Amino acid sequence: MKKMFKFIDSAASFNFPQANKIRTLYFPLCNERIFSSITPYLCGDIKSGQDSFLLPPASRIDLVNSRASRNFWVYINKEKVWSATGVSKDLKSLQKDNFNLEAGLLWHKITRENKGIGLKSEILSFVPSSKEPVELMQVTLTNTSSKKIKFIPTAAIPIYARGANNIRDHRHVTSLLQRIILHKFGVISKPTLSFNEAGHKPNRNYYFVLGWDERGVAPKYLYPVQEMFCGEAGDLEGPEAILENKFPGKNNIQGKEAMGALRFKARELGPGRSCAYILALGIAQESREITGIIKKFSNIKKVRLSLEETKAFWLKKANSVNSPIRDKDFNNWFKWVSIQPLLRKFFGCSFLPDFDYGKGGRGWRDLWQDCLGLILSGSKEVRGMLINNFQGVRVDGSNATIIGNKPGEFIADRNDISRVWMDHGIWPLLTTEFYINKTNDTGILFEKTGYFSDQFVFRAGKKNRDWKPCSYKGTLLEHLVLENVSQFYNVGSHNHIRLEGADWNDGLDMAVEHGESVAFSCMYANNLKKLAQLIRISGRKEIVLFSEMATLLGSCDYDNIRLKQKKLFEYFARVENGLSGKTVSVKCTALIKDLESKAKWIFEHIRSKEWLPQGFFNGYYDNDKKRVEGRIGGRIQMMLASQTFAVMSGAAEDWQVKKIIANVDKHLFDKKLKGYRLNTDFGGEQHNLGRAFSFAYGEKENGAIFSHMVVMYAYALISRGFAKEGRKALLSLYGLARNSLKSKIYPCLPEYFDAQGRGMYSYLTGSASWFLFVCQNRFF
């Protein structure tokens, strides 16, 4: 295993001397209020939300192409101008820099030394865990030569100061909104409006770049707009203000692209002597908070104290889940995986460079999976969070897809598009069951909470313009029964549950009308069985359900597809305009029998219809009603998810599990990379199944080594008694991540590894929660 970084302590800190050779590397810095990405060149962005970016929004390619960064210039004379961050057009000089990167939980430090210049820079960056909306940057310059050096230092950070959409949409127009305030310690922009043609709003944010030296001395000159700093012929990598040693002019500064360029007074350092500068980059909603930040971080000692507090905060979070292996490298890597659920809570699914989609926030599946990590850590907040989460369930059995910022706040869809993922009913029960197993708190099943209402009814098949909020509250158990029993009737032409907008695999999104997911039909059968068990151990003789749900209970001819569909649509019609508020008491013995008979029927149906001669299960039907897996057109088509959920749910019997393992190893295990691919190469696009197959093979949902599914496959095997095989699958991900010569990432578990073994979509992946879950509960 070839490693480009080395852990240097037991707190997961690492040294990565060649990080500057990988321009797409990024590192997270955050607290609950501000979220940053930072690279070895101090590129990346800083934001507090979708509509409030301090630095321009940065996706992966912007880390290579964009000139925007947190730069720090040193001017000695016209022949000696140096970027202490390495962002300059003077490549000849930069190639002489000796570079190193050290980072830890969650702090980032780059060091550059240039013997020709005679200086070394050490730049520390972190976001205080004390929740101030600021990223702190401490720049230390040291004279490494044998002579005195006199120089002029200038921090240079562009202030974007608006929403992500404006990077292309009305970029110039929104610059006209900028209102720049010259502060003693730097530049503040408070735009007049938050620009949105759907409805402009007064802007409340102050975007600031402030700085002072180690003695608390403010900058001598400010360049508050980019055109003043860069000049007509220059740019951020070669600004005229630096290269020509120009002083700021007296131009009009309002309605321009803002710039946080802070020129400090000239300094002279003797051999071995150092000086330091503190920069505060942030977004506040009140000017007095900026004053508080200046006071709190006014000197090196205070910054150092905040750094130690921040290190301790994140180390405590990282240690909340114990590593299952006595290996120093693995334990340090495991600490990074342990904080990933919290990182996703802060960043959502949109606010790091690979995640250049959406508008922040998390999805329904993310919400429940991230709770696994919080349950493992023993968080006292989990019970209340679980209860609030159930408020996202609709009375038709579907759910809201986006979580708001407040507890119990849900939104239909980030793009206002009604889309239903058929697997969403699976995760609440898995998470709730895990919580009960950890706490013995069966009482949570009988806590009451509300239902989510919006215009979408009939599982988003229709719109009800006259919809009203649902005032009825039911138990969490009622919500669980609804989600799983309603799906039992939601079947396609092969009597498997309909694929609808997609399942766990978002890329299976082009089979809305006729697609079916056998894979998750397995899981719904498992859920029905688990529900029966939970009701049994609750000790209750009767439970209360809203009266309309009676339509879905009881037996019928389960082989009759049309009858099942009819029952479901009768139910939809009854709840289309909301619930009556009436309830019925149902005997637990009868309900348990009903749930178990439905589970048994699904299992037997799948075993009899979907086990293939090739020795694995078919997991899907496409929009042409055709089977997706097996030997098709002379090639083997196989998907890891289909086998994972057949094994995990118990649909696969032990003899079948053995054959599945052999065939997964034969068809899906990449012997070169030593990882399990999501699917075989189907040989072309599948417009009757999903967009995934339009991706290049080996990328993302089309045959990448997808961490989440590999972890769930490992869990499935271990839970069925195949511990050796499950351990192999689980540790394959560690091997891929730790082989940084190929993975080219910092320590973490990424969303997937591409065809070359590069880790993609770092930090914000649900696979981390599942990895922790498996390690704590099934690893041995």
mmCIF file of N, CA and C in Angstrom, residues 28 30 105-106 313-314 317-321 333-349 352 361-362 365-377 379 381-382 385 434 748-749 762-773:
data_model
loop_
_atom_site.group_PDB
_atom_site.id
_atom_site.type_symbol
_atom_site.label_atom_id
_atom_site.label_comp_id
_atom_site.label_asym_id
_atom_site.label_seq_id
_atom_site.Cartn_x
_atom_site.Cartn_y
_atom_site.Cartn_z
ATOM 1 N N PRO A 28 -12.164 20.163 4.821
ATOM 2 C CA PRO A 28 -13.277 20.906 5.431
ATOM 3 C C PRO A 28 -12.872 21.629 6.708
ATOM 4 N N CYS A 30 -15.172 23.969 9.635
ATOM 5 C CA CYS A 30 -16.556 24.389 9.870
ATOM 6 C C CYS A 30 -16.892 24.447 11.356
ATOM 7 N N LEU A 105 -7.734 17.493 13.165
ATOM 8 C CA LEU A 105 -9.171 17.631 13.450
ATOM 9 C C LEU A 105 -9.468 19.001 14.063
ATOM 10 N N LEU A 106 -10.083 19.934 13.420
ATOM 11 C CA LEU A 106 -10.179 20.309 12.034
ATOM 12 C C LEU A 106 -9.356 21.560 11.847
ATOM 13 N N PHE A 313 -12.420 19.824 20.808
ATOM 14 C CA PHE A 313 -13.821 19.600 20.423
ATOM 15 C C PHE A 313 -13.932 18.477 19.404
ATOM 16 N N TRP A 314 -13.139 18.562 18.342
ATOM 17 C CA TRP A 314 -13.245 17.567 17.278
ATOM 18 C C TRP A 314 -12.663 16.213 17.692
ATOM 19 N N LYS A 317 -15.318 14.396 19.554
ATOM 20 C CA LYS A 317 -16.287 13.832 18.609
ATOM 21 C C LYS A 317 -15.716 12.588 17.939
ATOM 22 N N ALA A 318 -14.454 12.649 17.555
ATOM 23 C CA ALA A 318 -13.821 11.522 16.862
ATOM 24 C C ALA A 318 -13.680 10.301 17.762
ATOM 25 N N ASN A 319 -13.514 10.528 19.057
ATOM 26 C CA ASN A 319 -13.337 9.425 20.007
ATOM 27 C C ASN A 319 -14.649 8.883 20.548
ATOM 28 N N SER A 320 -15.772 9.434 20.089
ATOM 29 C CA SER A 320 -17.069 8.991 20.616
ATOM 30 C C SER A 320 -17.444 7.600 20.145
ATOM 31 N N VAL A 321 -16.788 7.126 19.084
ATOM 32 C CA VAL A 321 -16.999 5.760 18.591
ATOM 33 C C VAL A 321 -15.647 5.062 18.614
ATOM 34 N N TRP A 333 -7.250 6.828 10.964
ATOM 35 C CA TRP A 333 -8.170 6.972 9.826
ATOM 36 C C TRP A 333 -9.615 6.868 10.305
ATOM 37 N N PHE A 334 -9.866 5.969 11.237
ATOM 38 C CA PHE A 334 -11.208 5.750 11.774
ATOM 39 C C PHE A 334 -11.735 7.009 12.473
ATOM 40 N N LYS A 335 -10.846 7.775 13.075
ATOM 41 C CA LYS A 335 -11.271 9.036 13.705
ATOM 42 C C LYS A 335 -11.869 9.980 12.673
ATOM 43 N N TRP A 336 -11.278 10.027 11.491
ATOM 44 C CA TRP A 336 -11.816 10.894 10.438
ATOM 45 C C TRP A 336 -13.185 10.401 9.966
ATOM 46 N N VAL A 337 -13.325 9.093 9.849
ATOM 47 C CA VAL A 337 -14.629 8.541 9.465
ATOM 48 C C VAL A 337 -15.667 8.851 10.543
ATOM 49 N N SER A 338 -15.223 8.844 11.797
ATOM 50 C CA SER A 338 -16.142 9.058 12.922
ATOM 51 C C SER A 338 -16.751 10.453 12.944
ATOM 52 N N ILE A 339 -16.032 11.448 12.404
ATOM 53 C CA ILE A 339 -16.596 12.797 12.413
ATOM 54 C C ILE A 339 -17.404 13.100 11.145
ATOM 55 N N GLN A 340 -17.389 12.188 10.172
ATOM 56 C CA GLN A 340 -18.078 12.472 8.914
ATOM 57 C C GLN A 340 -19.585 12.673 9.069
ATOM 58 N N PRO A 341 -20.277 11.910 9.931
ATOM 59 C CA PRO A 341 -21.710 12.207 10.111
ATOM 60 C C PRO A 341 -21.973 13.626 10.614
ATOM 61 N N LEU A 342 -21.097 14.121 11.483
ATOM 62 C CA LEU A 342 -21.265 15.489 11.983
ATOM 63 C C LEU A 342 -20.936 16.507 10.887
ATOM 64 N N LEU A 343 -19.928 16.202 10.079
ATOM 65 C CA LEU A 343 -19.610 17.088 8.964
ATOM 66 C C LEU A 343 -20.803 17.212 8.019
ATOM 67 N N ARG A 344 -21.487 16.096 7.776
ATOM 68 C CA ARG A 344 -22.638 16.179 6.872
ATOM 69 C C ARG A 344 -23.796 16.915 7.530
ATOM 70 N N LYS A 345 -23.901 16.807 8.843
ATOM 71 C CA LYS A 345 -24.931 17.589 9.532
ATOM 72 C C LYS A 345 -24.687 19.077 9.320
ATOM 73 N N PHE A 346 -23.417 19.495 9.357
ATOM 74 C CA PHE A 346 -23.081 20.905 9.172
ATOM 75 C C PHE A 346 -23.140 21.320 7.702
ATOM 76 N N PHE A 347 -22.470 20.569 6.847
ATOM 77 C CA PHE A 347 -22.343 20.950 5.438
ATOM 78 C C PHE A 347 -23.566 20.575 4.601
ATOM 79 N N GLY A 348 -24.398 19.651 5.101
ATOM 80 C CA GLY A 348 -25.448 19.125 4.248
ATOM 81 C C GLY A 348 -24.838 18.301 3.130
ATOM 82 N N CYS A 349 -25.491 18.290 1.978
ATOM 83 C CA CYS A 349 -24.999 17.505 0.839
ATOM 84 C C CYS A 349 -24.570 18.394 -0.323
ATOM 85 N N LEU A 352 -19.345 21.196 -0.247
ATOM 86 C CA LEU A 352 -17.933 20.948 -0.502
ATOM 87 C C LEU A 352 -17.750 20.814 -2.014
ATOM 88 N N GLY A 361 -28.560 21.481 2.844
ATOM 89 C CA GLY A 361 -29.510 20.578 3.488
ATOM 90 C C GLY A 361 -29.215 19.127 3.160
ATOM 91 N N ARG A 362 -29.964 18.254 3.813
ATOM 92 C CA ARG A 362 -29.808 16.818 3.610
ATOM 93 C C ARG A 362 -31.105 16.230 3.101
ATOM 94 N N ARG A 365 -33.081 10.108 3.253
ATOM 95 C CA ARG A 365 -32.239 8.953 3.560
ATOM 96 C C ARG A 365 -31.044 9.375 4.412
ATOM 97 N N ASP A 366 -30.472 10.535 4.065
ATOM 98 C CA ASP A 366 -29.322 11.045 4.822
ATOM 99 C C ASP A 366 -29.671 11.248 6.293
ATOM 100 N N LEU A 367 -30.854 11.782 6.529
ATOM 101 C CA LEU A 367 -31.288 12.113 7.878
ATOM 102 C C LEU A 367 -31.251 10.885 8.787
ATOM 103 N N TRP A 368 -31.797 9.785 8.295
ATOM 104 C CA TRP A 368 -31.893 8.572 9.110
ATOM 105 C C TRP A 368 -30.542 7.885 9.246
ATOM 106 N N GLN A 369 -29.779 7.865 8.167
ATOM 107 C CA GLN A 369 -28.483 7.202 8.233
ATOM 108 C C GLN A 369 -27.512 7.974 9.121
ATOM 109 N N ASP A 370 -27.578 9.296 9.085
ATOM 110 C CA ASP A 370 -26.698 10.078 9.945
ATOM 111 C C ASP A 370 -27.038 9.874 11.418
ATOM 112 N N CYS A 371 -28.291 9.550 11.703
ATOM 113 C CA CYS A 371 -28.686 9.274 13.089
ATOM 114 C C CYS A 371 -27.970 8.044 13.638
ATOM 115 N N LEU A 372 -27.590 7.113 12.753
ATOM 116 C CA LEU A 372 -26.863 5.927 13.215
ATOM 117 C C LEU A 372 -25.596 6.335 13.948
ATOM 118 N N GLY A 373 -24.848 7.284 13.342
ATOM 119 C CA GLY A 373 -23.622 7.749 13.973
ATOM 120 C C GLY A 373 -23.875 8.434 15.299
ATOM 121 N N LEU A 374 -24.955 9.201 15.379
ATOM 122 C CA LEU A 374 -25.270 9.911 16.615
ATOM 123 C C LEU A 374 -25.709 8.934 17.706
ATOM 124 N N ILE A 375 -26.426 7.887 17.313
ATOM 125 C CA ILE A 375 -26.812 6.866 18.288
ATOM 126 C C ILE A 375 -25.565 6.179 18.840
ATOM 127 N N LEU A 376 -24.618 5.859 17.948
ATOM 128 C CA LEU A 376 -23.378 5.217 18.380
ATOM 129 C C LEU A 376 -22.609 6.086 19.359
ATOM 130 N N SER A 377 -22.642 7.406 19.140
ATOM 131 C CA SER A 377 -21.883 8.320 19.995
ATOM 132 C C SER A 377 -22.565 8.572 21.329
ATOM 133 N N SER A 379 -25.351 10.301 21.805
ATOM 134 C CA SER A 379 -25.910 11.650 21.861
ATOM 135 C C SER A 379 -27.283 11.645 22.533
ATOM 136 N N GLU A 381 -29.422 13.904 22.170
ATOM 137 C CA GLU A 381 -30.372 14.578 21.296
ATOM 138 C C GLU A 381 -31.143 13.602 20.408
ATOM 139 N N VAL A 382 -30.670 12.355 20.322
ATOM 140 C CA VAL A 382 -31.183 11.450 19.293
ATOM 141 C C VAL A 382 -32.663 11.168 19.449
ATOM 142 N N MET A 385 -34.644 13.911 18.085
ATOM 143 C CA MET A 385 -34.436 13.996 16.638
ATOM 144 C C MET A 385 -35.264 12.952 15.907
ATOM 145 N N PHE A 434 -32.440 0.142 15.648
ATOM 146 C CA PHE A 434 -31.092 0.229 16.202
ATOM 147 C C PHE A 434 -31.103 1.037 17.498
ATOM 148 N N CYS A 748 -10.229 9.861 4.939
ATOM 149 C CA CYS A 748 -11.679 9.890 5.055
ATOM 150 C C CYS A 748 -12.220 8.701 4.274
ATOM 151 N N LEU A 749 -13.517 8.482 4.358
ATOM 152 C CA LEU A 749 -14.185 7.495 3.509
ATOM 153 C C LEU A 749 -14.990 8.271 2.480
ATOM 154 N N SER A 762 -15.521 13.487 -1.109
ATOM 155 C CA SER A 762 -15.009 13.212 0.233
ATOM 156 C C SER A 762 -15.891 13.811 1.327
ATOM 157 N N TYR A 763 -15.901 13.140 2.454
ATOM 158 C CA TYR A 763 -16.451 13.578 3.745
ATOM 159 C C TYR A 763 -17.975 13.467 3.880
ATOM 160 N N LEU A 764 -18.741 13.906 2.895
ATOM 161 C CA LEU A 764 -20.193 14.029 3.102
ATOM 162 C C LEU A 764 -20.920 12.826 2.509
ATOM 163 N N THR A 765 -20.715 11.662 3.073
ATOM 164 C CA THR A 765 -21.328 10.451 2.537
ATOM 165 C C THR A 765 -21.930 9.612 3.644
ATOM 166 N N GLY A 766 -23.113 9.062 3.378
ATOM 167 C CA GLY A 766 -23.796 8.220 4.357
ATOM 168 C C GLY A 766 -23.061 6.926 4.655
ATOM 169 N N SER A 767 -22.104 6.579 3.802
ATOM 170 C CA SER A 767 -21.346 5.349 4.037
ATOM 171 C C SER A 767 -20.578 5.410 5.347
ATOM 172 N N ALA A 768 -20.215 6.615 5.784
ATOM 173 C CA ALA A 768 -19.469 6.740 7.039
ATOM 174 C C ALA A 768 -20.295 6.251 8.220
ATOM 175 N N SER A 769 -21.563 6.672 8.273
ATOM 176 C CA SER A 769 -22.437 6.229 9.364
ATOM 177 C C SER A 769 -22.582 4.717 9.370
ATOM 178 N N TRP A 770 -22.743 4.149 8.179
ATOM 179 C CA TRP A 770 -22.875 2.696 8.091
ATOM 180 C C TRP A 770 -21.571 1.990 8.443
ATOM 181 N N PHE A 771 -20.442 2.573 8.077
ATOM 182 C CA PHE A 771 -19.157 1.980 8.422
ATOM 183 C C PHE A 771 -18.998 1.912 9.936
ATOM 184 N N LEU A 772 -19.336 3.010 10.613
ATOM 185 C CA LEU A 772 -19.269 3.032 12.077
ATOM 186 C C LEU A 772 -20.227 2.009 12.671
ATOM 187 N N PHE A 773 -21.429 1.963 12.105
ATOM 188 C CA PHE A 773 -22.464 1.044 12.580
ATOM 189 C C PHE A 773 -21.994 -0.409 12.489
#
